[in-house]
Short mmCIF file of C-alpha atoms (C1' of nucleotides) in Angstrom, two decimals:
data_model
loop_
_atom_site.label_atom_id
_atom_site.label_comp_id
_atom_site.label_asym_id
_atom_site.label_seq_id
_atom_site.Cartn_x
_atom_site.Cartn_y
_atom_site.Cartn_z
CA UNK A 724 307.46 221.62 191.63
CA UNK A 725 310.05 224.21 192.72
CA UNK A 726 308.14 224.70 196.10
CA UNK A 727 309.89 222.81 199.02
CA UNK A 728 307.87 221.09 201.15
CA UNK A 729 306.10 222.73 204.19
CA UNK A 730 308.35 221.30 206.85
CA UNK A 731 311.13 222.27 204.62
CA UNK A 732 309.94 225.88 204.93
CA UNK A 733 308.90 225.63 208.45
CA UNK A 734 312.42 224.68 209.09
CA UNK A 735 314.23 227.07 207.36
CA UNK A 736 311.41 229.94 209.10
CA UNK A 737 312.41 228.37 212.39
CA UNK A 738 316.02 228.61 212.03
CA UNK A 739 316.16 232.28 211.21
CA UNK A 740 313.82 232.85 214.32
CA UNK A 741 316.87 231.54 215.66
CA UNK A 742 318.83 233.50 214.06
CA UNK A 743 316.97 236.73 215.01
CA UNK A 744 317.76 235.78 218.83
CA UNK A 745 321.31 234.88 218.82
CA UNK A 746 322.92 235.44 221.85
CA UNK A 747 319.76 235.76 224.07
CA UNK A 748 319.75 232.49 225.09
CA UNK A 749 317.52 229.53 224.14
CA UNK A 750 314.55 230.17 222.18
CA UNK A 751 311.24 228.39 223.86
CA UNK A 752 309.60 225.82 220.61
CA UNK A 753 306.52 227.50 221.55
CA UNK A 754 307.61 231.11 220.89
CA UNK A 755 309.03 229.91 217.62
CA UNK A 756 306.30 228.58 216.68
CA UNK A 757 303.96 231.53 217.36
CA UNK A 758 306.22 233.71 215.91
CA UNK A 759 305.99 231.50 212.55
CA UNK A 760 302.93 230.31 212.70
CA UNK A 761 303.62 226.56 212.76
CA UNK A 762 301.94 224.12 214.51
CA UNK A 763 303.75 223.61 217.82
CA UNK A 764 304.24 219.92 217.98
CA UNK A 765 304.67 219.27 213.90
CA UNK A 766 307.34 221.87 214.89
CA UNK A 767 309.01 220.11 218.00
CA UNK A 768 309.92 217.40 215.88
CA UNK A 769 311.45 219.31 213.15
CA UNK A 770 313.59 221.27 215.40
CA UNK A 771 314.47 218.18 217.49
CA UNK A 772 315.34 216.23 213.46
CA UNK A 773 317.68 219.71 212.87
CA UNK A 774 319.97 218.42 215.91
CA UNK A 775 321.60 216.04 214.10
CA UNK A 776 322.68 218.38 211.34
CA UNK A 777 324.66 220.19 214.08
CA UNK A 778 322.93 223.69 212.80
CA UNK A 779 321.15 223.64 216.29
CA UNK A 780 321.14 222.69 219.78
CA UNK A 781 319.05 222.70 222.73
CA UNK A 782 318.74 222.74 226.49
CA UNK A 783 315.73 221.45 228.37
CA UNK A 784 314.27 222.68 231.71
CA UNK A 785 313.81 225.90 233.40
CA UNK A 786 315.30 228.09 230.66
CA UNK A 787 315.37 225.83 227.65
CA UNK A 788 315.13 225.85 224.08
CA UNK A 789 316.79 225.86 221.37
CA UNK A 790 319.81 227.95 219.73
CA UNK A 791 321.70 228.20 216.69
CA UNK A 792 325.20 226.65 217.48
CA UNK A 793 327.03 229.19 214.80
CA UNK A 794 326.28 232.71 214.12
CA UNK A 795 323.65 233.82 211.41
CA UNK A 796 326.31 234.53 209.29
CA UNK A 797 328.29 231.07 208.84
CA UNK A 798 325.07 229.12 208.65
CA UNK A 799 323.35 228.88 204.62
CA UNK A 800 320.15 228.15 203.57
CA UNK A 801 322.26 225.25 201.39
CA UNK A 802 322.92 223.97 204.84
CA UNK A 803 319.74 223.18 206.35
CA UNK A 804 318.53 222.12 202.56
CA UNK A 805 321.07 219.75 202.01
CA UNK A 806 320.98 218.42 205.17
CA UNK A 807 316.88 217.76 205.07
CA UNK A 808 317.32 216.15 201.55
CA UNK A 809 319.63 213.64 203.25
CA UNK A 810 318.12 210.09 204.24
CA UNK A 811 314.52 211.08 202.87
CA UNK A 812 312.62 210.50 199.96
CA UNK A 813 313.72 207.50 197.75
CA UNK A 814 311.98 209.60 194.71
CA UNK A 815 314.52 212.02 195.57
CA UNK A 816 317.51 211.81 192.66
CA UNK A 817 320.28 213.62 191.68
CA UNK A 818 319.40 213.14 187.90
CA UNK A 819 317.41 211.49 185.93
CA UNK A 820 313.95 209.53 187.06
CA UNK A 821 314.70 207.95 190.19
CA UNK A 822 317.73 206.57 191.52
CA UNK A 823 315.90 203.12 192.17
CA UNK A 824 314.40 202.48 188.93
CA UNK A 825 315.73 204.65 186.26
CA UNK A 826 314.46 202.61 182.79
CA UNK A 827 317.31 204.02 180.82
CA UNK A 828 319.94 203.57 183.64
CA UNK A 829 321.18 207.32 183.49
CA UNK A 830 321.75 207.58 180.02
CA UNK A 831 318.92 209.63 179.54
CA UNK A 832 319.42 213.06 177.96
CA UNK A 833 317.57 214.82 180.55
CA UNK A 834 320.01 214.17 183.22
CA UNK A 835 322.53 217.11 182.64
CA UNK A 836 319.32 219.15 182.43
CA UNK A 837 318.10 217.87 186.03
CA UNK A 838 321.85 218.10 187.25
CA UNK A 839 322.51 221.97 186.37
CA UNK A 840 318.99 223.22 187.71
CA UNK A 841 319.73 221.71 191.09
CA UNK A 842 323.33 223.05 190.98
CA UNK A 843 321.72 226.48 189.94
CA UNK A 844 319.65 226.11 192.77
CA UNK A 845 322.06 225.67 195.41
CA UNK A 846 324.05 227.94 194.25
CA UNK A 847 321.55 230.11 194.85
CA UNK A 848 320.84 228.45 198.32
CA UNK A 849 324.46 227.97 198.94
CA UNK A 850 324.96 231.68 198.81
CA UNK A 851 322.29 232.86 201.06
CA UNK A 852 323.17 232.95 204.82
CA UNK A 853 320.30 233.24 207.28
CA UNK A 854 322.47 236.88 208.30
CA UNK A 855 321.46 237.76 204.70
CA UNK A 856 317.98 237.41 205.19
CA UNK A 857 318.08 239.02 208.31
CA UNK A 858 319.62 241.99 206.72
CA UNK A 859 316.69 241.36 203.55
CA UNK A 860 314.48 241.66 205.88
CA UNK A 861 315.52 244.80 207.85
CA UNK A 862 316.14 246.48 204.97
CA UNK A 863 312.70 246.22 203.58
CA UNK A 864 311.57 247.39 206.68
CA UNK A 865 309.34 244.32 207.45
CA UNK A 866 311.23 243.92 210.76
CA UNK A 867 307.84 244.58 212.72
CA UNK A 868 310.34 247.39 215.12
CA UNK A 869 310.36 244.87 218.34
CA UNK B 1434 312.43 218.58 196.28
CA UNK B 1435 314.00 219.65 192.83
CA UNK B 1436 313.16 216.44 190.57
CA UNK B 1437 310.41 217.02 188.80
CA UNK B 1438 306.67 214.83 189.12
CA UNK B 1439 306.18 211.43 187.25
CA UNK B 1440 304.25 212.98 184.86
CA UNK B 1441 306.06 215.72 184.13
CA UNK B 1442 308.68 213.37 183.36
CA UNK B 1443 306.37 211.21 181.31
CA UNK B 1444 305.32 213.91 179.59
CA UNK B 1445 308.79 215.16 178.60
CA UNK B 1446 309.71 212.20 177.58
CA UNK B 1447 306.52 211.22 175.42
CA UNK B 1448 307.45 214.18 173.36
CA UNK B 1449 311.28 213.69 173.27
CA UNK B 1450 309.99 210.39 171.67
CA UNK B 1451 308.05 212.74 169.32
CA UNK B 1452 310.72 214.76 168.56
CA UNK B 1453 312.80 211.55 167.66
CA UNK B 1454 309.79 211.24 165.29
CA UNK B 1455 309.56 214.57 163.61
CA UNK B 1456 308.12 214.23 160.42
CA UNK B 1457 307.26 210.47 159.92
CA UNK B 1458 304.29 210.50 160.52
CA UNK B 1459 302.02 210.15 163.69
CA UNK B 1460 303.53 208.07 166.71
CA UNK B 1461 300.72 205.58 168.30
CA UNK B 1462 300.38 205.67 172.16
CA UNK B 1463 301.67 202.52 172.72
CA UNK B 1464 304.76 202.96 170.79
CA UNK B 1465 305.65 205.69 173.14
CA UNK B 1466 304.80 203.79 175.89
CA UNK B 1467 307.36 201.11 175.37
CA UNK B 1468 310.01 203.37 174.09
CA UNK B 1469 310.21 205.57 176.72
CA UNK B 1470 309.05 202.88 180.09
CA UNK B 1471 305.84 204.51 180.65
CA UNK B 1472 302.47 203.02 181.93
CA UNK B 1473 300.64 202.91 178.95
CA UNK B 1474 296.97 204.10 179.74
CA UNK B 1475 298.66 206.82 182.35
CA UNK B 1476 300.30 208.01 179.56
CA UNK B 1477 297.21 208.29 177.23
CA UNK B 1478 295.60 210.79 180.21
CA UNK B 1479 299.37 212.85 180.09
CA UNK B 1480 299.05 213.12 176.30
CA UNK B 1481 295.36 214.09 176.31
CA UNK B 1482 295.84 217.02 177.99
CA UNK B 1483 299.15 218.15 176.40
CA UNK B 1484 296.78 218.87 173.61
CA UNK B 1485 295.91 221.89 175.08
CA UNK B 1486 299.48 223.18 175.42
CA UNK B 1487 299.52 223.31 171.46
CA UNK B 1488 302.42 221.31 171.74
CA UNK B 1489 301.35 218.33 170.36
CA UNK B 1490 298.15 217.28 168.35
CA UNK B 1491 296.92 214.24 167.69
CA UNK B 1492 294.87 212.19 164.87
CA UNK B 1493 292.85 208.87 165.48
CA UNK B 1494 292.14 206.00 163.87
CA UNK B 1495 293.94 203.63 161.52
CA UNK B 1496 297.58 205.76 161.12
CA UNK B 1497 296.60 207.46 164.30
CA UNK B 1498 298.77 209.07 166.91
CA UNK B 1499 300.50 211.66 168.48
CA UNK B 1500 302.68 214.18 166.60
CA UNK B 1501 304.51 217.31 167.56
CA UNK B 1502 302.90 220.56 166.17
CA UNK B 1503 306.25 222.27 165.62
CA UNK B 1504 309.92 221.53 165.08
CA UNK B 1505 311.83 220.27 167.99
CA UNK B 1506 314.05 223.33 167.85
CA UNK B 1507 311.33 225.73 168.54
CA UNK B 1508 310.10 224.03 171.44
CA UNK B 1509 311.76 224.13 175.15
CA UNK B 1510 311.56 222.06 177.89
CA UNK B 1511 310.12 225.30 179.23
CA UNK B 1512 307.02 225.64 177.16
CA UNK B 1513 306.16 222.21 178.71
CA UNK B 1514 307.05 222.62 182.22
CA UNK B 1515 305.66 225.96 182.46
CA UNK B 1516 302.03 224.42 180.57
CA UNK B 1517 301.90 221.41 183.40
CA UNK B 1518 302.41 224.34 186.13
CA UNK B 1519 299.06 226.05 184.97
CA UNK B 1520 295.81 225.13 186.81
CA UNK B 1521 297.74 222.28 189.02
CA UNK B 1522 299.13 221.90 192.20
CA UNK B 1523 297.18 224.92 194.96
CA UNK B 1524 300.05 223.95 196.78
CA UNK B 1525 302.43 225.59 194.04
CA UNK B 1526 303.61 229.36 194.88
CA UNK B 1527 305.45 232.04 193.26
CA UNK B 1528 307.19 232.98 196.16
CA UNK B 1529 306.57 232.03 199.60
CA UNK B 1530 304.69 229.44 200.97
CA UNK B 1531 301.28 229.20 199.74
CA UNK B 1532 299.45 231.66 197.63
CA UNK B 1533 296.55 231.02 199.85
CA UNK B 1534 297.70 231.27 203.08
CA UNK B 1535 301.18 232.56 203.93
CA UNK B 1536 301.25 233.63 207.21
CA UNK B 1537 303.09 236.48 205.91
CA UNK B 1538 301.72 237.88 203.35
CA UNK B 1539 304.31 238.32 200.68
CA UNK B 1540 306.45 240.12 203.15
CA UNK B 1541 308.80 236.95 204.28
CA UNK B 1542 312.62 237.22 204.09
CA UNK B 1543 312.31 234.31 201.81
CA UNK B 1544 310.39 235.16 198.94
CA UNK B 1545 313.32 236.31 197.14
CA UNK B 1546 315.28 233.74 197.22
CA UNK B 1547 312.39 231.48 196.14
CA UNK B 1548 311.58 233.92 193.20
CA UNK B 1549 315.63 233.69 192.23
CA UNK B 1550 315.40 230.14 192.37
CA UNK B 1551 312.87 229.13 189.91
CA UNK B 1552 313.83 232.02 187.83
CA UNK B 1553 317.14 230.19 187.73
CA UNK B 1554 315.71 226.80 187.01
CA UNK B 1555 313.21 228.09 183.77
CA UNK B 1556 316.23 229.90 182.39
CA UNK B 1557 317.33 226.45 181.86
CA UNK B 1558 314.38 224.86 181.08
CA UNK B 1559 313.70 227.63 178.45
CA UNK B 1560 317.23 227.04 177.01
CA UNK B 1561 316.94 223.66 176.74
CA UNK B 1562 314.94 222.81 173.29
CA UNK B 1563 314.12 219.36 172.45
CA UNK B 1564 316.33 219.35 169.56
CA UNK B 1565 319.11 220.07 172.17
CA UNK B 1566 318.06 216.75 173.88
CA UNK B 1567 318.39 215.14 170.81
CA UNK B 1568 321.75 216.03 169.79
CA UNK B 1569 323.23 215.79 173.36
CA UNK B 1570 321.74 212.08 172.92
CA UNK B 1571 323.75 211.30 170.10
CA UNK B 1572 326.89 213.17 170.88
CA UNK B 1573 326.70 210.84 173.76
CA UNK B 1574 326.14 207.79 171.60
CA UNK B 1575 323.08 206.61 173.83
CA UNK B 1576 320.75 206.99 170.58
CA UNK B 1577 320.93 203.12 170.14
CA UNK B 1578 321.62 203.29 166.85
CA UNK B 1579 318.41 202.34 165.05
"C1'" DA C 1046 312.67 217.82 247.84
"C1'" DA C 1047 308.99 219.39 245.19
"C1'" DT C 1048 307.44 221.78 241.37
"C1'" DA C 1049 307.08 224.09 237.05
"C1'" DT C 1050 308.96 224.24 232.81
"C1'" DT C 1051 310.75 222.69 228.62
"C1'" DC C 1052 312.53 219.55 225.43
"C1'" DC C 1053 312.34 214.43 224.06
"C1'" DC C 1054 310.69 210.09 222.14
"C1'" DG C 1055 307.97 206.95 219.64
"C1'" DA C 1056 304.08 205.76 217.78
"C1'" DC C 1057 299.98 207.10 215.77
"C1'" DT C 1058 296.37 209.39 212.53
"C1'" DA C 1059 294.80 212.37 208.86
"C1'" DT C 1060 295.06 214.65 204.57
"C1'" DT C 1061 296.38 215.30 200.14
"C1'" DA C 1062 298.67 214.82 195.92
"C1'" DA C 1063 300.41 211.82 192.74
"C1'" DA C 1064 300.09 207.73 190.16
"C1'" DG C 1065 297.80 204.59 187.81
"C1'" DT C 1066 293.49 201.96 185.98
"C1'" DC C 1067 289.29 200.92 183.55
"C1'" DG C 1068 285.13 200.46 180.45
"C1'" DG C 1069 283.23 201.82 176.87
"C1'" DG C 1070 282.57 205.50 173.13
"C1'" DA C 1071 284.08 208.22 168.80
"C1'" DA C 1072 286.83 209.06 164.82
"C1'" DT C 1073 289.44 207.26 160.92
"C1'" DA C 1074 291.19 204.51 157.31
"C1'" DA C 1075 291.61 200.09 155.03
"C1'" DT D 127 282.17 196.81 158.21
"C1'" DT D 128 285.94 196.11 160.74
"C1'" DA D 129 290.35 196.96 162.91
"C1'" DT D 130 292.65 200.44 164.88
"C1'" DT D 131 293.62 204.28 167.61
"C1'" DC D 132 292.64 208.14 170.29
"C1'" DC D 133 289.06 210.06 173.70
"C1'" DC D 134 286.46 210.78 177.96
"C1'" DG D 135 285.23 210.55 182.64
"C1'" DA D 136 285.18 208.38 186.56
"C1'" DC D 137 287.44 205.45 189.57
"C1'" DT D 138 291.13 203.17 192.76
"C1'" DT D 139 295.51 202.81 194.78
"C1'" DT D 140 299.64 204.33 196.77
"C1'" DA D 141 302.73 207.11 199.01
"C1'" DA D 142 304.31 211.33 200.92
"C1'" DT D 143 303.38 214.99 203.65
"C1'" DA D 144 301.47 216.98 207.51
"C1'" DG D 145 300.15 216.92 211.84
"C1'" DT D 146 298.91 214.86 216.63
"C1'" DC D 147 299.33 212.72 221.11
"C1'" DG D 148 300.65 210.77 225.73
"C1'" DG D 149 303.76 210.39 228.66
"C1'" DG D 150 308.83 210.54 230.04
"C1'" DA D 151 313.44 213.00 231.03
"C1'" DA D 152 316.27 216.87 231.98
"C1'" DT D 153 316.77 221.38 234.21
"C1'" DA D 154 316.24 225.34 237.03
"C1'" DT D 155 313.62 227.67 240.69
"C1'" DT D 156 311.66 227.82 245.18
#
DNA sequence: AATATTCCCGACTATTAAAGTCGGGAATAA
DNA sequence: TTATTCCCGACTTTAATAGTCGGGAATATT
């Protein structure tokens, strides 16, 4: 229930392989993918859905793939959330049951409940820049020494 | 991504309802059904198994129905979130992706954040009792004044 | 120009979880 | 004995997620 969904994570996973190769040029989908283990084309179209969120770009051809447009450091987790919660999923609601068919119209006494958990969350998500978990990471000594 | 499944939403309601109901006797299905917008025989399945949780209990026949085992103050939003996590969902995680397969194995930059997260979220949920919902429900003078 | 490489696009399928239903049986009280 | 109410297990439906695929378009190398 507090799990995002796979292509949430796979997103987030890609973005920080990104992140890992700033300033090397574009990152190949395919090395991304191995790198994460995600399936290659499920992959293509998340990375190719993160465009419009202006996180990442890309170049085709010869030496293509993709690139985070700001540094590692400026970019959040809260970001690439926020921006994947957008247009999708019409169960998705800020409150209370769902924003189509809530029986009690918002008055419901859960809905300061719902609201402070996701504001808890984000805070949380808000806070974490994909430099941070690059640093996590290196710190814990998981950095596989490329 | 943070709203909660139907049924857990049916079943914290069904027992808000309870709560409401604290100590007049046992509620019948169907009353809780109507008050609270819930399919009726989906709800009979939710209640069912919140027997288990020791949460509720339950008496048939003639004045049959549901009742809450103990006083709404002593029991959190929590108890019940954390009782519909059990067993479910193989998809559900601590941490990173999957407890079955994450292609890291416990060793992702993420898992941290993810462990902050819902540790975040079931403070709440453990803070929030169900005598809490009640009174925020009539500070806010949605108790439809019976 | 020709070619290899890489992303791009749209539609498509598969898998799984969630949501909801149903018929009939068992306890209980009037 | 009857009305009521929960109980049980299996079943169906729906919807979201996950993943695939063929072929086209840009780009750089030769």
């Amino acid at each position: 229930m507090l799990v995002p969904p796979k292509k949430n994570q796979y997103a987030l996973r890609a973005i920080f392989e990104l992140a890992k190769h700033m300033d090397q040029g574009p990152v190949k989908i395919s090395d991304i993918a191995t790198a994460q283990s995600i399936p290659l084309r499920f992959l293509e179209v998340i990375l190719n859905q993160l465009k419009a969120s202006g996180i990442v770009d890309s170049k085709r051809g010869f030496h293509g793939g993709y690139f985070l447009v700001k540094p590692p450091n400026q970019v959040s987790v809260g970001d690439v959330l926020r921006f994947l919660s957008r247009d999708l999923s019409p169960r998705d609601c800020i409150a209370c049951v769902s924003k189509i068919s809530c029986p009690f119209d918002g008055r419901c006494a859960f809905s300061s409940m719902w609201i402070r958990v996701k504001e808890a969350a984000f805070s949380i998500y808000d806070e974490t820049s994909f430099q941070d978990l690059i640093d996590q990471e290196q710190d814990a000594g998981w950095s596989s020494e490329q």
